[in-house]
C-alpha positions as a Python dict, from the first residue, in 0.01 Angstrom:
ca = {
    (1, 'M'): (0, 0, 0),
    (2, 'K'): (297, 208, 97),
    (3, 'R'): (458, 170, -263),
    (4, 'A'): (172, 203, -456),
    (5, 'E'): (122, 569, -294),
    (6, 'Y'): (444, 660, -351),
    (7, 'Y'): (383, 587, -726),
    (8, 'K'): (41, 775, -680),
    (9, 'R'): (91, 1056, -911),
    (10, 'I'): (279, 860, -1181),
    (11, 'I'): (-21, 594, -1199),
    (12, 'V'): (-272, 880, -1229),
    (13, 'F'): (-49, 1071, -1497),
    (14, 'L'): (-53, 789, -1725),
    (15, 'L'): (-455, 688, -1686),
    (16, 'A'): (-509, 1006, -1783),
    (17, 'S'): (-263, 1013, -2042),
    (18, 'L'): (-444, 714, -2213),
    (19, 'V'): (-756, 909, -2238),
    (20, 'I'): (-616, 1224, -2385),
    (21, 'I'): (-417, 991, -2651),
    (22, 'A'): (-734, 799, -2696),
    (23, 'Q'): (-971, 1114, -2821),
    (24, 'S'): (-616, 1278, -2993),
    (25, 'A'): (-591, 946, -3204),
    (26, 'V'): (-1001, 930, -3306),
    (27, 'F'): (-975, 1364, -3394),
    (28, 'G'): (-656, 1266, -3590),
    (29, 'Y'): (-831, 994, -3800),
    (30, 'T'): (-1108, 1187, -3881),
    (31, 'W'): (-911, 1508, -3982),
    (32, 'Y'): (-696, 1267, -4197),
    (33, 'S'): (-1023, 1041, -4366),
    (34, 'Y'): (-1203, 1361, -4398),
    (35, 'Y'): (-1110, 1756, -4363),
    (36, 'H'): (-732, 1682, -4482),
    (37, 'K'): (-882, 1595, -4818),
    (38, 'L'): (-1090, 1930, -4830),
    (39, 'I'): (-833, 2169, -4704),
    (40, 'F'): (-767, 2410, -5037),
    (41, 'E'): (-429, 2419, -4954),
    (42, 'P'): (-359, 2112, -4763),
    (43, 'F'): (-39, 2075, -4464),
    (44, 'W'): (288, 1949, -4478),
    (45, 'N'): (296, 1653, -4287),
    (46, 'K'): (435, 1829, -3984),
    (47, 'G'): (127, 2086, -4015),
    (48, 'N'): (-103, 1781, -3993),
    (49, 'W'): (85, 1665, -3668),
    (50, 'T'): (85, 1990, -3484),
    (51, 'L'): (-296, 2026, -3564),
    (52, 'I'): (-355, 1682, -3347),
    (53, 'A'): (-100, 1818, -3127),
    (54, 'L'): (-274, 2091, -3076),
    (55, 'Y'): (-617, 1950, -3006),
    (56, 'G'): (-444, 1741, -2732),
    (57, 'L'): (-300, 2051, -2544),
    (58, 'I'): (-667, 2222, -2563),
    (59, 'L'): (-816, 1893, -2449),
    (60, 'I'): (-590, 1859, -2138),
    (61, 'L'): (-651, 2214, -2049),
    (62, 'F'): (-1032, 2205, -2055),
    (63, 'S'): (-1019, 1843, -1890),
    (64, 'R'): (-783, 2000, -1625),
    (65, 'L'): (-1033, 2310, -1590),
    (66, 'Y'): (-1294, 2085, -1511),
    (67, 'G'): (-1134, 1858, -1299),
    (68, 'G'): (-1188, 1549, -1544),
    (69, 'L'): (-849, 1386, -1503),
    (70, 'K'): (-850, 1380, -1129),
    (71, 'V'): (-915, 946, -1115),
    (72, 'G'): (-1007, 873, -789),
    (73, 'Y'): (-1101, 1227, -676),
    (74, 'L'): (-1432, 1301, -856),
    (75, 'K'): (-1728, 1059, -843),
    (76, 'K'): (-1748, 843, -1205),
    (77, 'M'): (-2012, 1014, -1304),
    (78, 'D'): (-1872, 1366, -1214),
    (79, 'I'): (-1574, 1280, -1460),
    (80, 'V'): (-1805, 1171, -1718),
    (81, 'Y'): (-1981, 1488, -1696),
    (82, 'S'): (-1647, 1669, -1678),
    (83, 'L'): (-1468, 1501, -1958),
    (84, 'T'): (-1754, 1514, -2190),
    (85, 'L'): (-1776, 1886, -2137),
    (86, 'A'): (-1414, 1931, -2187),
    (87, 'M'): (-1433, 1709, -2498),
    (88, 'L'): (-1738, 1933, -2630),
    (89, 'C'): (-1545, 2249, -2599),
    (90, 'T'): (-1218, 2140, -2748),
    (91, 'N'): (-1418, 2009, -3050),
    (92, 'V'): (-1596, 2322, -3082),
    (93, 'V'): (-1262, 2514, -3068),
    (94, 'A'): (-1084, 2242, -3354),
    (95, 'Y'): (-1408, 2298, -3530),
    (96, 'L'): (-1314, 2651, -3577),
    (97, 'Q'): (-969, 2605, -3643),
    (98, 'I'): (-1071, 2371, -3984),
    (99, 'T'): (-1307, 2669, -4047),
    (100, 'L'): (-1019, 2937, -4064),
    (101, 'I'): (-784, 2663, -4225),
    (102, 'N'): (-1030, 2614, -4518),
    (103, 'R'): (-1155, 2990, -4474),
    (104, 'W'): (-1515, 2832, -4495),
    (105, 'F'): (-1756, 2621, -4317),
    (106, 'L'): (-1691, 2222, -4361),
    (107, 'S'): (-1968, 2006, -4249),
    (108, 'P'): (-1956, 1918, -3883),
    (109, 'L'): (-2094, 1571, -3923),
    (110, 'P'): (-1763, 1419, -3922),
    (111, 'L'): (-1675, 1577, -3592),
    (112, 'L'): (-1994, 1484, -3464),
    (113, 'L'): (-1952, 1111, -3517),
    (114, 'D'): (-1594, 1193, -3362),
    (115, 'T'): (-1769, 1350, -3059),
    (116, 'L'): (-2003, 998, -3038),
    (117, 'V'): (-1692, 781, -3047),
    (118, 'D'): (-1506, 1013, -2784),
    (119, 'V'): (-1814, 985, -2536),
    (120, 'V'): (-1762, 577, -2560),
    (121, 'I'): (-1413, 627, -2507),
    (122, 'I'): (-1466, 841, -2203),
    (123, 'V'): (-1731, 626, -2006),
    (124, 'A'): (-1499, 282, -2050),
    (125, 'W'): (-1184, 492, -1939),
    (126, 'T'): (-1351, 616, -1626),
    (127, 'F'): (-1513, 297, -1549),
    (128, 'G'): (-1174, 124, -1611),
    (129, 'S'): (-930, 381, -1455),
    (130, 'G'): (-1193, 357, -1129),
    (131, 'F'): (-1153, 42, -1121),
    (132, 'I'): (-768, -32, -1111),
    (133, 'Y'): (-750, 272, -922),
    (134, 'S'): (-1004, 121, -633),
    (135, 'K'): (-764, -215, -642),
    (136, 'L'): (-444, 12, -615),
    (137, 'Y'): (-595, 235, -347),
    (138, 'K'): (-847, 162, -71),
    (139, 'A'): (-1032, 446, 120),
    (140, 'R'): (-822, 577, 406),
    (141, 'R'): (-899, 510, 775),
    (142, 'M'): (-927, 846, 909),
    (143, 'L'): (-956, 978, 1317),
    (144, 'V'): (-1139, 1309, 1352),
    (145, 'I'): (-1024, 1532, 1619),
    (146, 'Y'): (-1312, 1759, 1745),
    (147, 'G'): (-1370, 2017, 2039),
    (148, 'D'): (-1709, 2157, 2131),
    (149, 'R'): (-1849, 2124, 1758),
    (150, 'K'): (-1957, 1829, 1677),
    (151, 'P'): (-1825, 1635, 1314),
    (152, 'D'): (-2135, 1424, 1277),
    (153, 'E'): (-2238, 1656, 953),
    (154, 'L'): (-1895, 1638, 836),
    (155, 'I'): (-1857, 1226, 885),
    (156, 'R'): (-2188, 1213, 703),
    (157, 'K'): (-2084, 1418, 383),
    (158, 'M'): (-1709, 1272, 402),
    (159, 'N'): (-1833, 907, 382),
    (160, 'S'): (-2095, 945, 133),
    (161, 'R'): (-1746, 904, -80),
    (162, 'K'): (-1679, 553, 72),
    (163, 'D'): (-1438, 460, -200),
    (164, 'K'): (-1217, 764, -88),
    (165, 'Y'): (-1269, 829, 278),
    (166, 'D'): (-1302, 588, 583),
    (167, 'I'): (-1365, 788, 919),
    (168, 'S'): (-1363, 496, 1118),
    (169, 'G'): (-1270, 717, 1485),
    (170, 'K'): (-1345, 1013, 1630),
    (171, 'V'): (-1190, 1133, 1948),
    (172, 'H'): (-1258, 1468, 2187),
    (173, 'I'): (-981, 1680, 2253),
    (174, 'S'): (-1073, 1623, 2635),
    (175, 'V'): (-874, 1290, 2594),
    (176, 'G'): (-605, 1420, 2615),
    (177, 'E'): (-299, 1488, 2362),
    (178, 'K'): (-74, 1233, 2469),
    (179, 'E'): (-334, 962, 2419),
    (180, 'I'): (-462, 1101, 2088),
    (181, 'Y'): (-108, 1139, 1951),
    (182, 'K'): (-121, 735, 2028),
    (183, 'M'): (-454, 693, 1847),
    (184, 'M'): (-301, 918, 1568),
    (185, 'H'): (-68, 612, 1426),
    (186, 'D'): (-347, 361, 1426),
    (187, 'Y'): (-521, 515, 1114),
    (188, 'E'): (-399, 665, 807),
    (189, 'A'): (-464, 1010, 826),
    (190, 'V'): (-639, 1256, 1058),
    (191, 'I'): (-909, 1565, 1064),
    (192, 'I'): (-865, 1839, 1286),
    (193, 'W'): (-1194, 1987, 1294),
    (194, 'D'): (-1271, 2334, 1411),
    (195, 'L'): (-1040, 2333, 1743),
    (196, 'P'): (-915, 2656, 1875),
    (197, 'S'): (-598, 2781, 1697),
    (198, 'E'): (-347, 2708, 1957),
    (199, 'T'): (-489, 2347, 2006),
    (200, 'R'): (-475, 2288, 1647),
    (201, 'N'): (-136, 2411, 1571),
    (202, 'R'): (6, 2177, 1831),
    (203, 'Y'): (-204, 1879, 1650),
    (204, 'L'): (-89, 1981, 1316),
    (205, 'K'): (293, 2043, 1408),
    (206, 'H'): (303, 1688, 1558),
    (207, 'C'): (158, 1554, 1233),
    (208, 'F'): (385, 1753, 1013),
    (209, 'A'): (673, 1612, 1232),
    (210, 'H'): (526, 1247, 1215),
    (211, 'S'): (455, 1266, 852),
    (212, 'I'): (97, 1178, 937),
    (213, 'R'): (-140, 1296, 623),
    (214, 'C'): (-355, 1562, 808),
    (215, 'Y'): (-684, 1742, 700),
    (216, 'V'): (-799, 2096, 864),
    (217, 'T'): (-1092, 2295, 863),
    (218, 'P'): (-965, 2677, 788),
    (219, 'K'): (-1087, 2951, 1000),
    (220, 'I'): (-1137, 3297, 838),
    (221, 'S'): (-802, 3416, 932),
    (222, 'D'): (-624, 3144, 757),
    (223, 'V'): (-817, 3197, 437),
    (224, 'I'): (-733, 3561, 446),
    (225, 'L'): (-339, 3467, 491),
    (226, 'T'): (-379, 3270, 175),
    (227, 'G'): (-392, 3580, -55),
    (228, 'S'): (-95, 3720, 124),
    (229, 'D'): (228, 3857, -36),
    (230, 'R'): (590, 3661, 105),
    (231, 'I'): (824, 3948, 181),
    (232, 'H'): (1230, 3843, 123),
    (233, 'L'): (1392, 4197, 232),
    (234, 'F'): (1515, 4059, 540),
    (235, 'D'): (1655, 3717, 699),
    (236, 'T'): (1310, 3702, 870),
    (237, 'P'): (1032, 3578, 650),
    (238, 'L'): (719, 3796, 685),
    (239, 'L'): (374, 3785, 528),
    (240, 'V'): (164, 4083, 414),
    (241, 'S'): (-215, 4074, 374),
    (242, 'K'): (-334, 4444, 201),
    (243, 'N'): (-679, 4379, 262),
    (244, 'M'): (-813, 4603, 24),
    (245, 'G'): (-991, 4428, -192),
    (246, 'L'): (-920, 4468, -573),
    (247, 'T'): (-686, 4684, -701),
    (248, 'A'): (-762, 5007, -946),
    (249, 'E'): (-647, 4837, -1262),
    (250, 'Q'): (-790, 4466, -1146),
    (251, 'M'): (-1141, 4677, -1080),
    (252, 'F'): (-1101, 4867, -1440),
    (253, 'L'): (-1005, 4552, -1633),
    (254, 'K'): (-1280, 4332, -1465),
    (255, 'R'): (-1521, 4642, -1563),
    (256, 'I'): (-1413, 4593, -1937),
    (257, 'V'): (-1477, 4199, -1909),
    (258, 'D'): (-1837, 4260, -1755),
    (259, 'I'): (-1939, 4493, -2043),
    (260, 'V'): (-1814, 4299, -2300),
    (261, 'I'): (-1929, 3950, -2199),
    (262, 'S'): (-2271, 4114, -2044),
    (263, 'L'): (-2362, 4231, -2421),
    (264, 'I'): (-2269, 3911, -2598),
    (265, 'G'): (-2487, 3691, -2324),
    (266, 'I'): (-2761, 3964, -2338),
    (267, 'L'): (-2746, 3914, -2748),
    (268, 'I'): (-2706, 3542, -2701),
    (269, 'S'): (-2956, 3462, -2463),
    (270, 'S'): (-3253, 3706, -2592),
    (271, 'P'): (-3446, 3428, -2757),
    (272, 'I'): (-3447, 3243, -2424),
    (273, 'M'): (-3523, 3524, -2219),
    (274, 'L'): (-3822, 3566, -2462),
    (275, 'I'): (-3940, 3197, -2429),
    (276, 'C'): (-3897, 3265, -2039),
    (277, 'A'): (-4114, 3593, -2016),
    (278, 'I'): (-4389, 3420, -2212),
    (279, 'A'): (-4372, 3133, -1990),
    (280, 'V'): (-4407, 3314, -1645),
    (281, 'K'): (-4689, 3551, -1809),
    (282, 'L'): (-4873, 3280, -1977),
    (283, 'Y'): (-4896, 3039, -1623),
    (284, 'D'): (-5034, 3286, -1390),
    (285, 'G'): (-5069, 3655, -1535),
    (286, 'G'): (-4835, 3812, -1262),
    (287, 'P'): (-4526, 4028, -1335),
    (288, 'V'): (-4256, 3861, -1552),
    (289, 'F'): (-4004, 3991, -1324),
    (290, 'Y'): (-3914, 3975, -977),
    (291, 'R'): (-3675, 4303, -853),
    (292, 'Q'): (-3569, 4327, -518),
    (293, 'E'): (-3302, 4492, -298),
    (294, 'R'): (-2946, 4334, -258),
    (295, 'L'): (-2621, 4436, -156),
    (296, 'T'): (-2313, 4440, -373),
    (297, 'Y'): (-1997, 4603, -300),
    (298, 'K'): (-1923, 4842, -19),
    (299, 'G'): (-2304, 4758, 119),
    (300, 'K'): (-2445, 4959, -165),
    (301, 'T'): (-2822, 4835, -262),
    (302, 'F'): (-2941, 4771, -617),
    (303, 'R'): (-3254, 4630, -737),
    (304, 'I'): (-3171, 4300, -876),
    (305, 'F'): (-3361, 4168, -1184),
    (306, 'K'): (-3460, 3759, -1194),
    (307, 'F'): (-3765, 3596, -1365),
    (308, 'R'): (-4036, 3536, -1136),
    (309, 'S'): (-4006, 3183, -1003),
    (310, 'M'): (-4244, 3195, -745),
    (311, 'C'): (-4632, 3317, -696),
    (312, 'V'): (-4700, 3676, -650),
    (313, 'D'): (-4736, 3689, -279),
    (314, 'S'): (-4451, 3414, -197),
    (315, 'E'): (-4313, 3687, 79),
    (316, 'K'): (-4644, 3782, 260),
    (317, 'H'): (-4496, 3616, 557),
    (318, 'G'): (-4163, 3769, 562),
    (319, 'A'): (-3844, 3721, 358),
    (320, 'R'): (-3686, 3353, 359),
    (321, 'L'): (-3488, 3114, 137),
    (322, 'A'): (-3640, 2858, -104),
    (323, 'S'): (-3635, 2553, 74),
    (324, 'K'): (-3672, 2172, -99),
    (325, 'N'): (-3998, 2136, -145),
    (326, 'D'): (-4107, 2491, -126),
    (327, 'S'): (-4490, 2531, -200),
    (328, 'R'): (-4401, 2884, -303),
    (329, 'I'): (-4244, 2789, -643),
    (330, 'T'): (-4451, 2756, -941),
    (331, 'P'): (-4428, 2473, -1199),
    (332, 'V'): (-4280, 2719, -1453),
    (333, 'G'): (-4040, 2849, -1192),
    (334, 'K'): (-3905, 2510, -1080),
    (335, 'V'): (-3775, 2469, -1475),
    (336, 'L'): (-3617, 2800, -1469),
    (337, 'R'): (-3442, 2761, -1135),
    (338, 'N'): (-3343, 2389, -1244),
    (339, 'L'): (-3184, 2510, -1565),
    (340, 'H'): (-3053, 2848, -1386),
    (341, 'F'): (-3248, 3067, -1652),
    (342, 'D'): (-3407, 3282, -1377),
    (343, 'E'): (-3072, 3452, -1336),
    (344, 'L'): (-3053, 3566, -1699),
    (345, 'P'): (-3188, 3889, -1636),
    (346, 'Q'): (-2892, 3995, -1441),
    (347, 'L'): (-2683, 4065, -1754),
    (348, 'F'): (-2850, 4401, -1745),
    (349, 'N'): (-2777, 4442, -1372),
    (350, 'I'): (-2416, 4360, -1452),
    (351, 'L'): (-2429, 4622, -1799),
    (352, 'M'): (-2555, 4867, -1561),
    (353, 'G'): (-2249, 4808, -1298),
    (354, 'D'): (-2459, 4688, -1027),
    (355, 'M'): (-2313, 4339, -1055),
    (356, 'S'): (-2050, 4199, -1179),
    (357, 'I'): (-2046, 3838, -1406),
    (358, 'V'): (-1783, 3691, -1100),
    (359, 'G'): (-1826, 3779, -707),
    (360, 'P'): (-2022, 3663, -431),
    (361, 'R'): (-2379, 3629, -456),
    (362, 'P'): (-2576, 3934, -360),
    (363, 'E'): (-2780, 3898, -38),
    (364, 'R'): (-3092, 4062, 116),
    (365, 'K'): (-3014, 4330, 378),
    (366, 'V'): (-3260, 4173, 631),
    (367, 'I'): (-3047, 3811, 534),
    (368, 'L'): (-2754, 4006, 590),
    (369, 'K'): (-2829, 4124, 909),
    (370, 'E'): (-2941, 3782, 1032),
    (371, 'Y'): (-2644, 3617, 958),
    (372, 'Q'): (-2421, 3903, 1071),
    (373, 'R'): (-2608, 3807, 1476),
    (374, 'E'): (-2448, 3498, 1418),
    (375, 'I'): (-2115, 3581, 1216),
    (376, 'P'): (-2017, 3955, 1216),
    (377, 'E'): (-1744, 3875, 951),
    (378, 'F'): (-2015, 3825, 697),
    (379, 'Y'): (-1999, 4197, 550),
    (380, 'Y'): (-1646, 4102, 441),
    (381, 'R'): (-1817, 3945, 152),
    (382, 'L'): (-1849, 4316, 59),
    (383, 'K'): (-1501, 4427, -37),
    (384, 'V'): (-1617, 4341, -429),
    (385, 'K'): (-1910, 4379, -642),
    (386, 'A'): (-2152, 4105, -617),
    (387, 'G'): (-2159, 3852, -901),
    (388, 'L'): (-2385, 3648, -1121),
    (389, 'T'): (-2151, 3352, -1080),
    (390, 'G'): (-1840, 3267, -831),
    (391, 'Y'): (-1617, 3069, -583),
    (392, 'A'): (-1915, 2968, -353),
    (393, 'Q'): (-2193, 2916, -637),
    (394, 'V'): (-1903, 2698, -837),
    (395, 'Y'): (-1771, 2485, -540),
    (396, 'G'): (-2057, 2547, -295),
    (397, 'K'): (-2450, 2503, -291),
    (398, 'Y'): (-2749, 2703, -266),
    (399, 'N'): (-2795, 2602, 79),
    (400, 'T'): (-2438, 2609, 193),
    (401, 'T'): (-2415, 2723, 540),
    (402, 'P'): (-2318, 3073, 573),
    (403, 'Y'): (-2016, 3040, 717),
    (404, 'D'): (-1880, 2841, 472),
    (405, 'K'): (-2019, 3050, 170),
    (406, 'L'): (-1788, 3329, 350),
    (407, 'K'): (-1457, 3104, 324),
    (408, 'L'): (-1529, 3026, -10),
    (409, 'D'): (-1589, 3386, -103),
    (410, 'L'): (-1318, 3533, 68),
    (411, 'F'): (-1070, 3267, -91),
    (412, 'Y'): (-1188, 3420, -402),
    (413, 'I'): (-1128, 3786, -278),
    (414, 'E'): (-816, 3716, -150),
    (415, 'N'): (-653, 3512, -437),
    (416, 'Y'): (-822, 3743, -727),
    (417, 'S'): (-706, 3729, -1077),
    (418, 'L'): (-852, 3753, -1443),
    (419, 'L'): (-740, 3430, -1521),
    (420, 'L'): (-945, 3302, -1184),
    (421, 'D'): (-1297, 3475, -1358),
    (422, 'F'): (-1244, 3352, -1638),
    (423, 'K'): (-1181, 2970, -1516),
    (424, 'L'): (-1505, 3026, -1265),
    (425, 'M'): (-1682, 3135, -1607),
    (426, 'L'): (-1598, 2820, -1779),
    (427, 'M'): (-1687, 2602, -1450),
    (428, 'T'): (-2038, 2770, -1429),
    (429, 'F'): (-2145, 2553, -1720),
    (430, 'K'): (-2003, 2271, -1566),
    (431, 'I'): (-2275, 2310, -1241),
    (432, 'L'): (-2572, 2403, -1477),
    (433, 'F'): (-2734, 2088, -1498),
    (434, 'Q'): (-2602, 1959, -1166),
    (435, 'K'): (-2941, 1934, -929),
    (436, 'E'): (-2761, 1967, -625),
    (437, 'T'): (-2589, 2341, -664),
    (438, 'S'): (-2939, 2461, -659),
    (439, 'E'): (-3105, 2255, -363),
    (440, 'G'): (-3266, 2485, -121),
    (441, 'V'): (-3236, 2451, 250),
    (442, 'N'): (-3465, 2236, 475),
    (443, 'D'): (-3840, 2326, 481),
    (444, 'A'): (-3810, 2419, 837),
    (445, 'Q'): (-3527, 2656, 806),
    (446, 'V'): (-3582, 3072, 682),
    (447, 'N'): (-3238, 3138, 621),
    (448, 'A'): (-2931, 2862, 577),
    (449, 'L'): (-2772, 2922, 909),
    (450, 'L'): (-2745, 2623, 1131),
    (451, 'D'): (-2777, 2562, 1492),
    (452, 'S'): (-2440, 2532, 1542),
    (453, 'T'): (-2320, 2844, 1365),
    (454, 'A'): (-2283, 3062, 1654),
    (455, 'D'): (-2103, 2807, 1835),
    (456, 'I'): (-1814, 2832, 1556),
    (457, 'L'): (-1768, 3177, 1566),
    (458, 'E'): (-1776, 3222, 1920),
    (459, 'D'): (-1472, 2937, 1961),
    (460, 'E'): (-1316, 3137, 1660),
    (461, 'D'): (-1315, 3475, 1832),
    (462, 'E'): (-1213, 3363, 2143),
    (463, 'N'): (-904, 3136, 2011),
    (464, 'E'): (-781, 3333, 1693),
    (465, 'D'): (-396, 3335, 1755),
}
């Protein structure tokens, strides 16, 4: 097992190479058997090989972006979905390249047949590589070290991936460090779950000293430090966290991108928006749009536009998030929510400058105040403009707890780059048809707060280093 672990990266690389080579070979066959013969000025052989190699390179970039090459990381169907999406993007780019080379459009049919063969390859590779990986690498036996906050929800989440995690033990810090240190060596990994910083750091250093794999839930201060810069002017290491949000040049470039993409998005989606508007109107005769005050950069309020997905008097009893079985959602609204089409009118908010394409989702003022009673730091999300999509939307869910959502949004703010924006835009296509990302809160909840949230923040405020 240890020897297999040592060569794990090499094995995963070889497995990933197989699917890239296979798909590139299929494209190469399609190119030589059809498109190559129709090009007005045929390539030399080196040109043909370069085109096929470029196809493989683009496929690698999209596959890495969507995480499809992470054997043993994603679920099998997630890998199929990710690789299929990557392949479709690559084939679209390949067809545009062929069109440019030929200086006119050629039949896309051969490339469509290529796509069908690729799907078969992807499915076969996913299950084949998954089988090999599962034989070499069993789920790790893990120990959870916890304090005042119970780790039951985390254990439930992680044990849902039985192929990867096996949390077979948990221990409260009251047992004592010496006893827990002994227990650690009976497991393949440990999870340090929301402990006070001083206590957590001792366990973390012990794991480092004894080469024990360690999983840690970060605190807000840890997330802020991820965006800090290293200073090497002296022989004493320094980290500087500027805490200013985006720079002037970043905000300028981000605004230019927002204007261009929102205009293109409005033009492309206008037929879809027209159909959505007609469907909403015909269902109950109520308003097509839902306008509501939300918060954006520095707490500024604006009116957000959405297609109405609930009944007209949905908030006569006060503001609340949509729940899993919310009776207020209309049949038309349910379809719009599942496809995320109810969000399309926000392209106009982006064009007007109230929102950005990428950023934290805008919250209502009343909801923000409720969250801030338990999480005073929740307003940190307002250091950048609210967004149509974002880090928390891509890596979280609709019903992700505010505390976790805050940390995800801070990861974005502290590690911002234009490249990250483009990555999140492309990743948004991956989550559009994943039902769990739009799943509401439990029916008994008014917002996404959990009972234990206050305990987390109280512990963090008292015990930060």
